mmCIF file of N, CA and C in Angstrom:
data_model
loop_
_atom_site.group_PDB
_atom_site.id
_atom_site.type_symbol
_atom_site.label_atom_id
_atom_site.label_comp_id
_atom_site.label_asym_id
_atom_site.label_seq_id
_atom_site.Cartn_x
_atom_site.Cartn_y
_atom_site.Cartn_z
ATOM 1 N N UNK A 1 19.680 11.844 -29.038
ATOM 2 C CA UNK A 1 19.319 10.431 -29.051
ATOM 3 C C UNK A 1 19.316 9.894 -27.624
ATOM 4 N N UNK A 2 18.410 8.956 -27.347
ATOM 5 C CA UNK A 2 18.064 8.511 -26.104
ATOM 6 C C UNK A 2 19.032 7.150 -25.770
ATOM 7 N N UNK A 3 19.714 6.844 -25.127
ATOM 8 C CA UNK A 3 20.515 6.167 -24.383
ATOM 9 C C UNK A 3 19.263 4.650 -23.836
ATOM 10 N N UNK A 4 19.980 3.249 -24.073
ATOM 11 C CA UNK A 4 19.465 2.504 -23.556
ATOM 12 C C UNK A 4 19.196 2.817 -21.510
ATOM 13 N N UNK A 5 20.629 3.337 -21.394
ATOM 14 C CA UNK A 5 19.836 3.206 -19.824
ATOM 15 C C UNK A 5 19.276 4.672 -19.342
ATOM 16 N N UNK A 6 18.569 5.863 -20.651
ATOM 17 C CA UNK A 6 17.815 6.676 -20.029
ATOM 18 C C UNK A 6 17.009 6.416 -20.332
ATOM 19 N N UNK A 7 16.359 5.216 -21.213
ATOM 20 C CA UNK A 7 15.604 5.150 -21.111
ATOM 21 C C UNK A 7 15.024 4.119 -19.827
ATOM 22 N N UNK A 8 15.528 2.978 -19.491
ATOM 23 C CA UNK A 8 15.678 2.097 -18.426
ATOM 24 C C UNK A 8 15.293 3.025 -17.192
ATOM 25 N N UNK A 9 16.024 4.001 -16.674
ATOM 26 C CA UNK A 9 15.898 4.809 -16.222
ATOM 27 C C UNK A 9 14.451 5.797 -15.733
ATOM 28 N N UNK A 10 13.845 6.023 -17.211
ATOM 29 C CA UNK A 10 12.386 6.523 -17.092
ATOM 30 C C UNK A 10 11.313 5.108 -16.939
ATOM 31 N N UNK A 11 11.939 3.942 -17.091
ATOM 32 C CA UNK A 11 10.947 3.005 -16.881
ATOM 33 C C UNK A 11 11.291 3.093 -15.498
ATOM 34 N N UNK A 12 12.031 2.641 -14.813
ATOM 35 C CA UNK A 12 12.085 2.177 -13.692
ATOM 36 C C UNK A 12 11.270 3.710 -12.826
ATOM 37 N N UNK A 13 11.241 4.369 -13.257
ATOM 38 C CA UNK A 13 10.699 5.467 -12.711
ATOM 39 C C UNK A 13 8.829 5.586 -12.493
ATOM 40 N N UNK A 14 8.651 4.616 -13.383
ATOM 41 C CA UNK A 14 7.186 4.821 -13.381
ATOM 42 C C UNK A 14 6.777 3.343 -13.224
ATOM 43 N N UNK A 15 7.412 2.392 -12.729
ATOM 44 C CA UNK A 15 7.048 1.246 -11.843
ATOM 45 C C UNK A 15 5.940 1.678 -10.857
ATOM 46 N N UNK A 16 5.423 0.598 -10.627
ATOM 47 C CA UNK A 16 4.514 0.823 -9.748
ATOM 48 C C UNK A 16 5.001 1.039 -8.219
ATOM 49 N N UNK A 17 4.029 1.417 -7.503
ATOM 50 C CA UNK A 17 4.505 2.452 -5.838
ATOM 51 C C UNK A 17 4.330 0.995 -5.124
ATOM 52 N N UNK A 18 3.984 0.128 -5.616
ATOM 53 C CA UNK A 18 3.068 -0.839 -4.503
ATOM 54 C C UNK A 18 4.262 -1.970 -5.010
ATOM 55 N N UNK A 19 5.122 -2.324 -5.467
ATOM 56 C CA UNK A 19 5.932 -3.477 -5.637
ATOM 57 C C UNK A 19 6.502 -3.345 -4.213
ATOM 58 N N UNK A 20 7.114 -4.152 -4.422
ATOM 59 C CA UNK A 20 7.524 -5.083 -2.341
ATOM 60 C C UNK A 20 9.053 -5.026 -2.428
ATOM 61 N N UNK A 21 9.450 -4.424 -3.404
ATOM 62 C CA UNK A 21 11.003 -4.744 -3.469
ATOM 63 C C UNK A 21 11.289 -2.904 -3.709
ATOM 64 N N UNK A 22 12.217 -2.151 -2.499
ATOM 65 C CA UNK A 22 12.547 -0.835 -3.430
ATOM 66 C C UNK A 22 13.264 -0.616 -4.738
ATOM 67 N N UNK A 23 12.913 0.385 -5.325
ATOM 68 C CA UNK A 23 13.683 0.827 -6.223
ATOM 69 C C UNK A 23 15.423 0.397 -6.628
ATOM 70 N N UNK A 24 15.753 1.023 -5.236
ATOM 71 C CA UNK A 24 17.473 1.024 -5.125
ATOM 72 C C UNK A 24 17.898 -0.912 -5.622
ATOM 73 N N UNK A 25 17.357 -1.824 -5.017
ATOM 74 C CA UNK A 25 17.103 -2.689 -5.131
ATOM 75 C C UNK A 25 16.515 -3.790 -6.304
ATOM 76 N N UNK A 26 16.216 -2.758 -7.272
ATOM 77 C CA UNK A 26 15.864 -3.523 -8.592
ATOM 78 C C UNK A 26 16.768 -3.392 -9.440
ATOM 79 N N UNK A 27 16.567 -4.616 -10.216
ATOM 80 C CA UNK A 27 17.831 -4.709 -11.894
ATOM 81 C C UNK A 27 17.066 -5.276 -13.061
ATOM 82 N N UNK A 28 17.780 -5.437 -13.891
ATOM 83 C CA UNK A 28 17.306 -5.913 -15.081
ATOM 84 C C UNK A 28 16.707 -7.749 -14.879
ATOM 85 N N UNK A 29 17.674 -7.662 -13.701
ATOM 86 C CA UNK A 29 17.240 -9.265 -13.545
ATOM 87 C C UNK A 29 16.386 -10.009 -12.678
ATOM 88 N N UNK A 30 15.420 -8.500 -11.974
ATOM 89 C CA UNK A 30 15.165 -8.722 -11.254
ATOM 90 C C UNK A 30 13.652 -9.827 -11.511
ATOM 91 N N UNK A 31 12.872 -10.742 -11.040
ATOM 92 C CA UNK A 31 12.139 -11.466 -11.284
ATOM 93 C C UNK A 31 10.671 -10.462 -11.157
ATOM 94 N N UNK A 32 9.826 -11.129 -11.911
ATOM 95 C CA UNK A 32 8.593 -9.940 -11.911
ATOM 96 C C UNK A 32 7.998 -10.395 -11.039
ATOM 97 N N UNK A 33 7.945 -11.876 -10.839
ATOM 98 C CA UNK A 33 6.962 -12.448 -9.212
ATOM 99 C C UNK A 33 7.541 -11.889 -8.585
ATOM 100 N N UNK A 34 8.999 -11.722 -8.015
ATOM 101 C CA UNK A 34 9.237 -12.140 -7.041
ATOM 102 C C UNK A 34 9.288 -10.262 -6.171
ATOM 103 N N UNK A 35 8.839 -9.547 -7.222
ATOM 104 C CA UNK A 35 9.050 -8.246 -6.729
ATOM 105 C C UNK A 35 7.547 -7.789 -6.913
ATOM 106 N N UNK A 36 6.645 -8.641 -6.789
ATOM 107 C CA UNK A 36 5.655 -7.694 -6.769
ATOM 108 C C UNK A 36 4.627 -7.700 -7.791
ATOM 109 N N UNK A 37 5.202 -7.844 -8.940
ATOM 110 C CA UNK A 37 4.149 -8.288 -10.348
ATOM 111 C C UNK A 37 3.455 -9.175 -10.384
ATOM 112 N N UNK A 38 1.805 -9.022 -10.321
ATOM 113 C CA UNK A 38 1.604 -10.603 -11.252
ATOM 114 C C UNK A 38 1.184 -9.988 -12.247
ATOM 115 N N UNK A 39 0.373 -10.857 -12.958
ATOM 116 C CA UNK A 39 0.302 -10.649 -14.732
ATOM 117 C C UNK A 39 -0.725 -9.510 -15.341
ATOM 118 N N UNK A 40 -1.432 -9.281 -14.200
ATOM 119 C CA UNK A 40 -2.647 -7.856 -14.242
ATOM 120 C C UNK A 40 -1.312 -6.734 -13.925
ATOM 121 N N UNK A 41 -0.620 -6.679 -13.040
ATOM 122 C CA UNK A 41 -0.055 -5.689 -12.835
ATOM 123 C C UNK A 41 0.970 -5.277 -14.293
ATOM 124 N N UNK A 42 1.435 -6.317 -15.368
ATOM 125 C CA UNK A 42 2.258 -6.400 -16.014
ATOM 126 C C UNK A 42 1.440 -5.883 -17.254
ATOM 127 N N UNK A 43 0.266 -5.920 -17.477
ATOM 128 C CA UNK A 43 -0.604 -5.624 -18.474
ATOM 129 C C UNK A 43 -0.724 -3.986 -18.467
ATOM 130 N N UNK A 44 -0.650 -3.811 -16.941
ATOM 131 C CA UNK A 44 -1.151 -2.108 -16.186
ATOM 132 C C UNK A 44 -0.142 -1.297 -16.465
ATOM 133 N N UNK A 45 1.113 -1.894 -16.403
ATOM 134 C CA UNK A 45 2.297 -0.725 -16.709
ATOM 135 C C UNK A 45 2.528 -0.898 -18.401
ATOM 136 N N UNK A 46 2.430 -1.870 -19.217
ATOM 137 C CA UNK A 46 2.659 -1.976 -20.350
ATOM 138 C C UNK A 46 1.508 -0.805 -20.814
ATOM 139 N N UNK A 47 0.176 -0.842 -20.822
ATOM 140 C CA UNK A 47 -0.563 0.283 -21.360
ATOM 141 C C UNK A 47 -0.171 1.656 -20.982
ATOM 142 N N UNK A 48 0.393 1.627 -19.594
ATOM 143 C CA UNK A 48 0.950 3.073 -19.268
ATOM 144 C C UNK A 48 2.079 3.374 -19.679
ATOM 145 N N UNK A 49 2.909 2.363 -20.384
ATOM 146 C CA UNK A 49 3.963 2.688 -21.354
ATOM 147 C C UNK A 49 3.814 3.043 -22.960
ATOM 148 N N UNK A 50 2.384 2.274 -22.993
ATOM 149 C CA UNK A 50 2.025 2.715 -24.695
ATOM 150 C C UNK A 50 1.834 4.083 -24.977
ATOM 151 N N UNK A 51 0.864 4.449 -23.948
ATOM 152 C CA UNK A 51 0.084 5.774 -24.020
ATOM 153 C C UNK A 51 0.809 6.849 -22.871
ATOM 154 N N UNK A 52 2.359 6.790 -22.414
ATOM 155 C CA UNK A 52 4.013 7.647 -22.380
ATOM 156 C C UNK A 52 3.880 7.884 -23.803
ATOM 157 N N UNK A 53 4.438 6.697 -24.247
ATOM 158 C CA UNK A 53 5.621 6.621 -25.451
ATOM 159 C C UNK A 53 4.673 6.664 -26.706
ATOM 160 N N UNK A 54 3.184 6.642 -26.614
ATOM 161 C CA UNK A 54 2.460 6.455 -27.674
ATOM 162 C C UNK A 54 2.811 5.057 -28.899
ATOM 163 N N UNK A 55 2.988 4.251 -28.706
ATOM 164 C CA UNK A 55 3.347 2.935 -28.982
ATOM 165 C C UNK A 55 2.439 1.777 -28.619
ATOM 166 N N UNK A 56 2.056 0.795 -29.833
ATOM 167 C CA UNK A 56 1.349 -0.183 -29.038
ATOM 168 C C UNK A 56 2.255 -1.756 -29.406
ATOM 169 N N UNK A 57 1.948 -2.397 -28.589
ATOM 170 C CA UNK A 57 2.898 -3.802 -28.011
ATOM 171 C C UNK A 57 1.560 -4.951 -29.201
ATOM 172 N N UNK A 58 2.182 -5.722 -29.741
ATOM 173 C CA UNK A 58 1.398 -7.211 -30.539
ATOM 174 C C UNK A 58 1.059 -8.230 -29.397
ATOM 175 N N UNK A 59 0.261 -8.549 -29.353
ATOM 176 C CA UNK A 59 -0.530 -9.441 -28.904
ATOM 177 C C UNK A 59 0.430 -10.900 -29.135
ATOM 178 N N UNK A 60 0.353 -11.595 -27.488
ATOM 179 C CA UNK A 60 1.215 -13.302 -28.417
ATOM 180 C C UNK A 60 2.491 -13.129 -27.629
ATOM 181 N N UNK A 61 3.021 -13.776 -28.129
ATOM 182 C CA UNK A 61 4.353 -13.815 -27.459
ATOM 183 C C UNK A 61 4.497 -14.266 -26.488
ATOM 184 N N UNK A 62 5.579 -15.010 -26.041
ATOM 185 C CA UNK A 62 6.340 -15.144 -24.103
ATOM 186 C C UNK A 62 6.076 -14.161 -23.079
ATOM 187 N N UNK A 63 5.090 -14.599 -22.325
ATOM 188 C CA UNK A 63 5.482 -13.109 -21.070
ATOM 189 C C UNK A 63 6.705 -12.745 -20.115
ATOM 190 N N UNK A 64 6.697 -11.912 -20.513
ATOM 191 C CA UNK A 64 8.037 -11.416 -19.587
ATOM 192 C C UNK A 64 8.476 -11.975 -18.054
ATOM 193 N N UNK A 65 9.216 -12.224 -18.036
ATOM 194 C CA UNK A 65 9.859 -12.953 -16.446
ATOM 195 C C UNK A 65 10.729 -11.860 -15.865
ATOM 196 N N UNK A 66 10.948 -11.432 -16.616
ATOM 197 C CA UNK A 66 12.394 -10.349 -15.989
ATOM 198 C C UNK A 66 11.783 -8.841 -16.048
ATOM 199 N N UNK A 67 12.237 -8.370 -15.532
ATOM 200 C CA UNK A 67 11.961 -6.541 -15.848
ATOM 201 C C UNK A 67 13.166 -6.207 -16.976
ATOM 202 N N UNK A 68 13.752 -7.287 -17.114
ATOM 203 C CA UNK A 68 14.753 -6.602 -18.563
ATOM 204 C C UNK A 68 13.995 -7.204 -19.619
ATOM 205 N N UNK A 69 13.092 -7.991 -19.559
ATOM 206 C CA UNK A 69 13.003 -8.835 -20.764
ATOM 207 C C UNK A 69 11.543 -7.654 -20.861
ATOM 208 N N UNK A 70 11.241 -7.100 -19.935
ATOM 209 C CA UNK A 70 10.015 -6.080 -20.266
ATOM 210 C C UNK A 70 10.436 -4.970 -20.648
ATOM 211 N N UNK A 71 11.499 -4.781 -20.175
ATOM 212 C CA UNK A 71 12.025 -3.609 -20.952
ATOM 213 C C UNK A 71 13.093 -3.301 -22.210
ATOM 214 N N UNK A 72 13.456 -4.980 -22.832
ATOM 215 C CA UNK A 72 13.734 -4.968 -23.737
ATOM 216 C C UNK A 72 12.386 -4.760 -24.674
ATOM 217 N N UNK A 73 11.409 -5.709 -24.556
ATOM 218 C CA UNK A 73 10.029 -5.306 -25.126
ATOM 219 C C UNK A 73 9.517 -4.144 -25.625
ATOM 220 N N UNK A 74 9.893 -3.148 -24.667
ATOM 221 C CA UNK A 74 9.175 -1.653 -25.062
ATOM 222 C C UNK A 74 10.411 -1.259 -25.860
ATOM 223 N N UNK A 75 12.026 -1.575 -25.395
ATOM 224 C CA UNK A 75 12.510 -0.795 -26.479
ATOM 225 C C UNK A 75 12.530 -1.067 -28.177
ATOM 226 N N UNK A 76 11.912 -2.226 -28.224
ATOM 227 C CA UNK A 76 11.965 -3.259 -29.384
ATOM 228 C C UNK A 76 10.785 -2.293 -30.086
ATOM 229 N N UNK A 77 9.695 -2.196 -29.156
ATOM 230 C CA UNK A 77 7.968 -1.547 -29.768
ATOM 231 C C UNK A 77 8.549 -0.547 -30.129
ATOM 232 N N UNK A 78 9.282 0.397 -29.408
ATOM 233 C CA UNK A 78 9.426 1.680 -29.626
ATOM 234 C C UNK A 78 10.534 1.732 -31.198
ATOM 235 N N UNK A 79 11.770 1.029 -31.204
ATOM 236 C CA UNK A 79 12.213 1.006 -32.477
ATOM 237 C C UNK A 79 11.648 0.498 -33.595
ATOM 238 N N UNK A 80 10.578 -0.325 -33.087
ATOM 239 C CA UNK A 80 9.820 -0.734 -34.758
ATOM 240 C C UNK A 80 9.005 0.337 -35.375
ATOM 241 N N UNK A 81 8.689 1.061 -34.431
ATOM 242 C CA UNK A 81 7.773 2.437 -34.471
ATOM 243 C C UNK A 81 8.668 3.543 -35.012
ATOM 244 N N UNK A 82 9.400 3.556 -35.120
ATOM 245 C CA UNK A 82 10.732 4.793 -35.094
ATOM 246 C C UNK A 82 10.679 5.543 -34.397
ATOM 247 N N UNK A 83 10.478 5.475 -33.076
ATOM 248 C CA UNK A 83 10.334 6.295 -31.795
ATOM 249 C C UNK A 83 11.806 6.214 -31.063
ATOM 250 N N UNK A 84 12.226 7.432 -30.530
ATOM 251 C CA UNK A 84 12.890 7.325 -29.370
ATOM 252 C C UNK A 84 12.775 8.018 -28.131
ATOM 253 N N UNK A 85 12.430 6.967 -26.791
ATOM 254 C CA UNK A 85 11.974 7.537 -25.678
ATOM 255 C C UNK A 85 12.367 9.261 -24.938
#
């Protein structure tokens, strides 16, 4: 069974190369403006998380502000799916 922070872990891993903030340097709380995201970039890693994890995300909802609140998101998709990363 996959662990909340291995999976955290493989996300933060496949962030994008081009955010402005390093790695070592990011958290759950970290802000998605303020590191680099705008809302095209947030669309770009969510599809590259569907088609990882083979999972797709519902349309609607609050957009994510946080990189935790995006990565609560996928773990939410992925348990409604009965997937584990």
């Amino acid at each position: 069974m996959t662990t909340t922070n291995d999976l955290e872990e493989r996300l933060f891993a496949m962030l994008p190369k081009e955010l402005t903030v390093p790695r070592e340097q990011l958290t759950r709380d970290s802000k998605l403006e303020e590191i680099g995201f705008d809302s095209l970039a947030v669309i770009e890693f969510m599809f590259q998380v569907e088609d990882t994890f083979g999972i797709r995300f519902g349309e609607g909802g609050t957009p994510p502000k946080t990189l935790g609140e995006v990565f609560d998101q996928i773990s939410a998709a992925l348990e409604a799916a009965g997937k584990s990363a």
